[in-house]
PDB file of C-alpha atoms in Angstrom:
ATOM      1  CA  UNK A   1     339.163  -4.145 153.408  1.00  0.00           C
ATOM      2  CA  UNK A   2     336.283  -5.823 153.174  1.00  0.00           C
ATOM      3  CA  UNK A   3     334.814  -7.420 149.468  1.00  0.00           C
ATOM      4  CA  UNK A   4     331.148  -8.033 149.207  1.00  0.00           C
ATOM      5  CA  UNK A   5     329.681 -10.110 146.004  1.00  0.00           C
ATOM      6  CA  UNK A   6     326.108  -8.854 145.424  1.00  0.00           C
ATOM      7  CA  UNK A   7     325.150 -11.644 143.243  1.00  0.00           C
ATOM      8  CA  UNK A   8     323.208 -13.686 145.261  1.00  0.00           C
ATOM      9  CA  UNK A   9     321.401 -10.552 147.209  1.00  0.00           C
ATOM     10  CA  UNK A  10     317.769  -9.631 146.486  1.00  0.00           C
ATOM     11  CA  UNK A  11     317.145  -6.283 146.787  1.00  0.00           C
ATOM     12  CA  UNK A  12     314.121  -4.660 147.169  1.00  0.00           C
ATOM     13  CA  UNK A  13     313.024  -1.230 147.366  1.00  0.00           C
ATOM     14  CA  UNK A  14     309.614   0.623 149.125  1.00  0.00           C
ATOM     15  CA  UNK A  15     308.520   4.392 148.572  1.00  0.00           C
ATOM     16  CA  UNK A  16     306.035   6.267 147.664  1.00  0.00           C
ATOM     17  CA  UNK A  17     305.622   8.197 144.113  1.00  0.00           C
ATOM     18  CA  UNK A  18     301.987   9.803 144.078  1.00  0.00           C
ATOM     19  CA  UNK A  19     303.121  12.632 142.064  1.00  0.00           C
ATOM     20  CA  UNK A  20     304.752   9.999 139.408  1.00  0.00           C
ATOM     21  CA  UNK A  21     301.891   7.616 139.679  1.00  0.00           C
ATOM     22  CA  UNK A  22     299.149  10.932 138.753  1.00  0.00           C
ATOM     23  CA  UNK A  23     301.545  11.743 136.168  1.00  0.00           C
ATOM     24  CA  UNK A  24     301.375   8.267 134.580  1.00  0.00           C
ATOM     25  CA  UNK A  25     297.605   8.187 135.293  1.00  0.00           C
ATOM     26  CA  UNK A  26     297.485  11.418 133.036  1.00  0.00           C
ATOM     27  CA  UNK A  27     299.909   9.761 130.084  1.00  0.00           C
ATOM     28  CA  UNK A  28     298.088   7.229 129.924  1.00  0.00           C
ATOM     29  CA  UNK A  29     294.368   8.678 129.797  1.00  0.00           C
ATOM     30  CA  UNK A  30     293.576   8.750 126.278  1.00  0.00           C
ATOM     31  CA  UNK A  31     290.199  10.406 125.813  1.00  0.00           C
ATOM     32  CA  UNK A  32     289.034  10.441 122.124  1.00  0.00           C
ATOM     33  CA  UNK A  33     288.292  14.189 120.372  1.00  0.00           C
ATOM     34  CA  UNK A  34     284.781  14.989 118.770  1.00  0.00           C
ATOM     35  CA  UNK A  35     282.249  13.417 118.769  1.00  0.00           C
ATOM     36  CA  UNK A  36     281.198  11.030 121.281  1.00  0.00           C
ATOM     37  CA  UNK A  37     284.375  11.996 123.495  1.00  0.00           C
ATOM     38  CA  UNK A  38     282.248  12.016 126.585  1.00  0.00           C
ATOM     39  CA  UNK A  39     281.331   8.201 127.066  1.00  0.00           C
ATOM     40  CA  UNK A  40     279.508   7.077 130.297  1.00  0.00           C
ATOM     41  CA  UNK A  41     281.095   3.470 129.364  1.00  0.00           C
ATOM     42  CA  UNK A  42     284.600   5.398 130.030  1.00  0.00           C
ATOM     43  CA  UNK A  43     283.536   6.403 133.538  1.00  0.00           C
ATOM     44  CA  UNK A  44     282.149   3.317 134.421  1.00  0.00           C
ATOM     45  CA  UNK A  45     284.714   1.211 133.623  1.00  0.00           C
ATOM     46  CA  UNK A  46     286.931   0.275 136.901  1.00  0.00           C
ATOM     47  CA  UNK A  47     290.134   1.911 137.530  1.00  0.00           C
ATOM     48  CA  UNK A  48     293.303   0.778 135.210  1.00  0.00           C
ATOM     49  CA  UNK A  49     296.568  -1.168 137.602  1.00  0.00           C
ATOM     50  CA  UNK A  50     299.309   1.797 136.826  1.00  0.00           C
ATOM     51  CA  UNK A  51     302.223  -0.163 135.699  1.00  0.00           C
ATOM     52  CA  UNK A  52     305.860   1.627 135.696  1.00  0.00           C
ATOM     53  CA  UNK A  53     308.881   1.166 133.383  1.00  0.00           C
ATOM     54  CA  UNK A  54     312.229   1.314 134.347  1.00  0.00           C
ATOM     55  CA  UNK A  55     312.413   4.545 132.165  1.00  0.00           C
ATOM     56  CA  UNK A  56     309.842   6.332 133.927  1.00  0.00           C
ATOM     57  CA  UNK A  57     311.640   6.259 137.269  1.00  0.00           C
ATOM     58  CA  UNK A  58     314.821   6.981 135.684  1.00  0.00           C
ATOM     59  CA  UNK A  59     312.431  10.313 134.669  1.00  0.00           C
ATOM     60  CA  UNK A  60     311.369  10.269 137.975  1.00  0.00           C
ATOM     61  CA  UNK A  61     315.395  10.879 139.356  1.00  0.00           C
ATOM     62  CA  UNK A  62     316.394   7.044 140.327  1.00  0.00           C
ATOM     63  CA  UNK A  63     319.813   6.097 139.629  1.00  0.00           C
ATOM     64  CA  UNK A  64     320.015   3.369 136.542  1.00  0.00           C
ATOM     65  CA  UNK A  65     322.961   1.720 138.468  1.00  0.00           C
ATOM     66  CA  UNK A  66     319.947   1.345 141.636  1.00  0.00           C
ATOM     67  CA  UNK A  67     316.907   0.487 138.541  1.00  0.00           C
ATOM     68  CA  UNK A  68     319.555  -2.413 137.274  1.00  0.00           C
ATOM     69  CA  UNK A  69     319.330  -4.322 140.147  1.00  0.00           C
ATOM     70  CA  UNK A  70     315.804  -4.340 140.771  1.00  0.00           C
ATOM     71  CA  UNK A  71     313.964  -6.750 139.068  1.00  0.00           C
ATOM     72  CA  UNK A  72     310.319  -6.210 139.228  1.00  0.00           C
ATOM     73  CA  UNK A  73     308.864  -2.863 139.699  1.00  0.00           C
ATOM     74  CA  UNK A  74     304.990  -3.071 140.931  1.00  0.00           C
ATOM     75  CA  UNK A  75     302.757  -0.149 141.961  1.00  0.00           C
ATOM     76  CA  UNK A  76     300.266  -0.936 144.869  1.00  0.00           C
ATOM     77  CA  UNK A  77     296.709   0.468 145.531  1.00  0.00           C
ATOM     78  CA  UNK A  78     295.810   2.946 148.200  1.00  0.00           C
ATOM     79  CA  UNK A  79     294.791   0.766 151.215  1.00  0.00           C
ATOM     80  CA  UNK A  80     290.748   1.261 152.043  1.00  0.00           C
ATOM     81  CA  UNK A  81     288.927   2.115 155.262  1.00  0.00           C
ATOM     82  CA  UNK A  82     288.333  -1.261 155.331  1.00  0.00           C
ATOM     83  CA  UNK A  83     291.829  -2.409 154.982  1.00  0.00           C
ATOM     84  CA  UNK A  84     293.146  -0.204 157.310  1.00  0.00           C
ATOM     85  CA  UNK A  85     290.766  -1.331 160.118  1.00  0.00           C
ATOM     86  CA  UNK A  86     291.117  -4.878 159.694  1.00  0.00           C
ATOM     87  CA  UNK A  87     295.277  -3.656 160.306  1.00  0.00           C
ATOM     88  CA  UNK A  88     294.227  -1.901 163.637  1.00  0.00           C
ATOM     89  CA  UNK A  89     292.579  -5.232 164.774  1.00  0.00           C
ATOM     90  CA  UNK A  90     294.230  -8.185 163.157  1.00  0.00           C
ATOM     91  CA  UNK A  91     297.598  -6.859 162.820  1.00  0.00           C
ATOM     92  CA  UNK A  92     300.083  -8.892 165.261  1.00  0.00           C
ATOM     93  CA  UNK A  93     302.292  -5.589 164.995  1.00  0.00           C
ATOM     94  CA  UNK A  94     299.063  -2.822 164.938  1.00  0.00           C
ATOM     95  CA  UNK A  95     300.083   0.090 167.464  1.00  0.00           C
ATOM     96  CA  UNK A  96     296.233  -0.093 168.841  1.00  0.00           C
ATOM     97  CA  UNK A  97     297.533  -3.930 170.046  1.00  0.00           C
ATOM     98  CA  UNK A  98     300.575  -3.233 171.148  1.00  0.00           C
ATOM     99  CA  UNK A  99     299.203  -0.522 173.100  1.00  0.00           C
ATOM    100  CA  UNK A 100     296.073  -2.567 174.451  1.00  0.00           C
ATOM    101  CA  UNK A 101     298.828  -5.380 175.326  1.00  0.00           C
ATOM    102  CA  UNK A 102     301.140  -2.591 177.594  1.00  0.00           C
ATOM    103  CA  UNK A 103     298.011  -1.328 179.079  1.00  0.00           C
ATOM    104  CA  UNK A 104     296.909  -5.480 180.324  1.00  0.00           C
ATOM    105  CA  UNK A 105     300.599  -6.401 181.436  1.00  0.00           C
ATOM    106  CA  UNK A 106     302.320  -3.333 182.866  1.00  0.00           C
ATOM    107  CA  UNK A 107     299.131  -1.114 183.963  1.00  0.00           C
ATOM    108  CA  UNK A 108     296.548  -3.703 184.368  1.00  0.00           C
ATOM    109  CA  UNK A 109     294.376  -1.688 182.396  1.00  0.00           C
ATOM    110  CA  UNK A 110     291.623  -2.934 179.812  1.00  0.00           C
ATOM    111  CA  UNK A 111     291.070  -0.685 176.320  1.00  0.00           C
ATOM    112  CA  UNK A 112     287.834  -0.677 175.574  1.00  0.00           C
ATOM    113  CA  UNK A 113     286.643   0.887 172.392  1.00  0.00           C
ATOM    114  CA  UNK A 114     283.760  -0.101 169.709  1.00  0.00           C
ATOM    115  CA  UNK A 115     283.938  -0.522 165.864  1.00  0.00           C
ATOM    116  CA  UNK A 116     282.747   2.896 165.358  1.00  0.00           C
ATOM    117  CA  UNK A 117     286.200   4.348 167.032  1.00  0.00           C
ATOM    118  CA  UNK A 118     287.970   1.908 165.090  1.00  0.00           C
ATOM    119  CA  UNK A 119     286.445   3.345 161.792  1.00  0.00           C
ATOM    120  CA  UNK A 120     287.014   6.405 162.548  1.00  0.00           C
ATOM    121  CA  UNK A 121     290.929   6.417 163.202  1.00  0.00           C
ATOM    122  CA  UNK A 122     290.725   4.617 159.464  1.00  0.00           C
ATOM    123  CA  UNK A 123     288.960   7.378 158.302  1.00  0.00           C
ATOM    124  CA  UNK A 124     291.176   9.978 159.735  1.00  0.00           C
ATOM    125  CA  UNK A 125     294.477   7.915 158.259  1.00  0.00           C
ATOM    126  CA  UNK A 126     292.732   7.888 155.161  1.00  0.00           C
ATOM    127  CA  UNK A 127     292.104  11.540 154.905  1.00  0.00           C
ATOM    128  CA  UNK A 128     295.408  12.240 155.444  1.00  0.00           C
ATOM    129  CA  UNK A 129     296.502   9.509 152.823  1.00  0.00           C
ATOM    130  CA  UNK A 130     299.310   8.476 154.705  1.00  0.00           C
ATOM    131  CA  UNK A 131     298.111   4.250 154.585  1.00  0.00           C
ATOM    132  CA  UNK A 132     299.109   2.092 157.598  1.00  0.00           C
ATOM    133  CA  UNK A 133     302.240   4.378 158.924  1.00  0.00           C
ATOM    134  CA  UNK A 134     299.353   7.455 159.310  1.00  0.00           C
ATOM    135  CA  UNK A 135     297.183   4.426 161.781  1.00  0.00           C
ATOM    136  CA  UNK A 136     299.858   4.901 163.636  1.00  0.00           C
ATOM    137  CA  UNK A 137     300.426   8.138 163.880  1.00  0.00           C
ATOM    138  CA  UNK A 138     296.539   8.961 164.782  1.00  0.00           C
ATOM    139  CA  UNK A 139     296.691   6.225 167.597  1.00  0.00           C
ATOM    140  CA  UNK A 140     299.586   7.788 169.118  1.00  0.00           C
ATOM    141  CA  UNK A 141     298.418  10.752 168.966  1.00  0.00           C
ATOM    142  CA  UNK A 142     295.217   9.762 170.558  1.00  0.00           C
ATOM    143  CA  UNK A 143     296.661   7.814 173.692  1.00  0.00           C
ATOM    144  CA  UNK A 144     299.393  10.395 174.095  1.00  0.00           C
ATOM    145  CA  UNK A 145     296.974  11.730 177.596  1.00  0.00           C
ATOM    146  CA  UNK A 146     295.787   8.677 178.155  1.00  0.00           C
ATOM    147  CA  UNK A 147     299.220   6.885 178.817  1.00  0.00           C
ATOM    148  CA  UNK A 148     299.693   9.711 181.222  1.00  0.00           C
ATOM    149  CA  UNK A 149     296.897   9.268 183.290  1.00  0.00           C
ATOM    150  CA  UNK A 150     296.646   5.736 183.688  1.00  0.00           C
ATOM    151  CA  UNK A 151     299.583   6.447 186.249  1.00  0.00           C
ATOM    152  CA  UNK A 152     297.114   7.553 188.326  1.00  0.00           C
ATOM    153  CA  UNK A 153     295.432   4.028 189.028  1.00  0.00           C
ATOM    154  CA  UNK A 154     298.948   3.595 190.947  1.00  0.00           C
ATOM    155  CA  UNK A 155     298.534  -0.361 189.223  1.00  0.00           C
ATOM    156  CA  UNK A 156     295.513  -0.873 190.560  1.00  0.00           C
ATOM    157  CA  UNK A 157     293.205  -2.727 187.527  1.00  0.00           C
ATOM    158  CA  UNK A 158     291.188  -0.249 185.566  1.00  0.00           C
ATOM    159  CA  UNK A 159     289.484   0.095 182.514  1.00  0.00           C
ATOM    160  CA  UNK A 160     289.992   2.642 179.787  1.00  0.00           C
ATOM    161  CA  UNK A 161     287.334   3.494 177.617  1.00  0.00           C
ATOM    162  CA  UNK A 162     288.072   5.487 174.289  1.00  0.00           C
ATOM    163  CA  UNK A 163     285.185   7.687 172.062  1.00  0.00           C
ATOM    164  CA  UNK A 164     284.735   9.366 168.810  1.00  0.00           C
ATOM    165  CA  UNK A 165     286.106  12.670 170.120  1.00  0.00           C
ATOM    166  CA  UNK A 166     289.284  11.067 171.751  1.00  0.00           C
ATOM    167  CA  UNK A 167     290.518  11.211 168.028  1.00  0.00           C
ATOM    168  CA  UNK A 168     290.251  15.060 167.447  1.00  0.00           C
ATOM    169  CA  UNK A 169     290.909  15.555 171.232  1.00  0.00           C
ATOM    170  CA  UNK A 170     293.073  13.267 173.161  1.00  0.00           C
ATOM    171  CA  UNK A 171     291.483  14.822 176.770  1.00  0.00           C
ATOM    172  CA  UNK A 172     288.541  13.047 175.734  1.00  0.00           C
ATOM    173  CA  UNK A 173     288.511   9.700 177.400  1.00  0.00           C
ATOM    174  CA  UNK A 174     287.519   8.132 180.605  1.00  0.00           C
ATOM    175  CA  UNK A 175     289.606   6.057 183.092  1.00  0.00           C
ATOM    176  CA  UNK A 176     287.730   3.734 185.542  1.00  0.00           C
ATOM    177  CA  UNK A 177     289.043   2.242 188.908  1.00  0.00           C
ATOM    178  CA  UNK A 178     287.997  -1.380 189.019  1.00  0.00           C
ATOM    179  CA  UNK A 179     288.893  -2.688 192.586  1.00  0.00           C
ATOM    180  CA  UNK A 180     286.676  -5.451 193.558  1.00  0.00           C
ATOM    181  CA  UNK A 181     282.782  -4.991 192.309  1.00  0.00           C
ATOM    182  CA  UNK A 182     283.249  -1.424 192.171  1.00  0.00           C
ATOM    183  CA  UNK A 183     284.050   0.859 189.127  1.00  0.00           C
ATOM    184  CA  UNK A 184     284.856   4.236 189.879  1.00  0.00           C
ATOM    185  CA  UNK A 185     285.711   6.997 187.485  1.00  0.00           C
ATOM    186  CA  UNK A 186     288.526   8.458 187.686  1.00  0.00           C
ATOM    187  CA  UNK A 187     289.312  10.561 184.562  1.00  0.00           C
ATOM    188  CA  UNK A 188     287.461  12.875 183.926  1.00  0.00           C
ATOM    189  CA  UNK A 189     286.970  14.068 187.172  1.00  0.00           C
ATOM    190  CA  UNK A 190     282.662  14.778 187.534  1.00  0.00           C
ATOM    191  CA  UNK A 191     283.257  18.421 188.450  1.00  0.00           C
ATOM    192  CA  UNK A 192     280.195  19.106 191.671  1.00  0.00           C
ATOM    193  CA  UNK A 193     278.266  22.736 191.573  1.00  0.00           C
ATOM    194  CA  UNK A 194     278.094  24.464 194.505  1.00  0.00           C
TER     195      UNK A 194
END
């Protein structure tokens, strides 16, 4: 058998708890009655840091034998647009990187996208309100095609340019051939009328 003392352990727990942090948010709104109860100094004033007590996530359904051995309980802000860009591109660990690296060292492939693609997959994680893990969900989803048909350079170099519409659509992209001075497209194919 095997004894472990949890004295010395720190241990630290992560979720999410919209539905308890809107309740709070609705305790603790006191608007006044009568006259007056409509103040534009009310909705001015900038939003109030939710803070939790060990009672309301024992409401909530935590265990008090879990609550007792966490210290400090803090409730963090939605990450911004901003935020979440400044993830995709300074982030040692942001899937766009990762990505970008695989394409350089195993494809020989550059990813080339602007600021305005960037803000875009923050604006589509935002929507969805799912913070840094949904940035990584959208870029997947994007480069699922993509990481497909870069096979078809066969390792030559090439150069892989992302748009707008490669968010919503992951077809929409376009591969270029770079061998020596020339770039040739490859994906999508230019489609000649007869």
């Amino acid at each position: 058998s095997f004894r472990f003392n949890p004295k010395n352990v720190t241990f630290i727990g992560i979720g999410s708890a919209q539905a308890l942090i809107e309740q709070k948010k609705k305790e603790d709104a006191k608007r006044p009655i009568g006259f007056g109860s409509v103040s534009e100094q009310k909705k001015e004033e900038p939003e109030k840091e939710i803070e939790l007590t060990p009672e309301d996530l024992i409401k909530f359904g935590l265990k008090p034998e879990l609550l007792r051995r966490l210290n400090i309980i803090k409730v963090v802000k939605n990450l911004k647009k901003d935020d979440l860009v400044t993830i995709l591109t300074d982030s040692k660990i942001s899937n766009l990187r990762l990505y970008e690296a695989a394409f350089r060292d195993v494809d020989h492939v550059t990813l080339v996208c602007d600021r305005e693609v960037l803000d875009d997959i923050a604006d589509k994680a935002t929507k969805e309100k799912a913070g840094a893990s949904g940035l990584k969900r959208v870029v997947d989803d994007m480069l699922q095609t993509s990481v497909r048909k870069i096979r078809m350079l066969q390792g030559k170099p090439g150069e892989l340019v992302l748009s707008k519409e490669t968010i919503e659509n992951p077809d929409e992209f376009e591969l270029y051939s770079l061998e020596g001075q020339n770039k040739e497209k490859i994906y999508p194919k230019v489609k000649v009328k007869k």
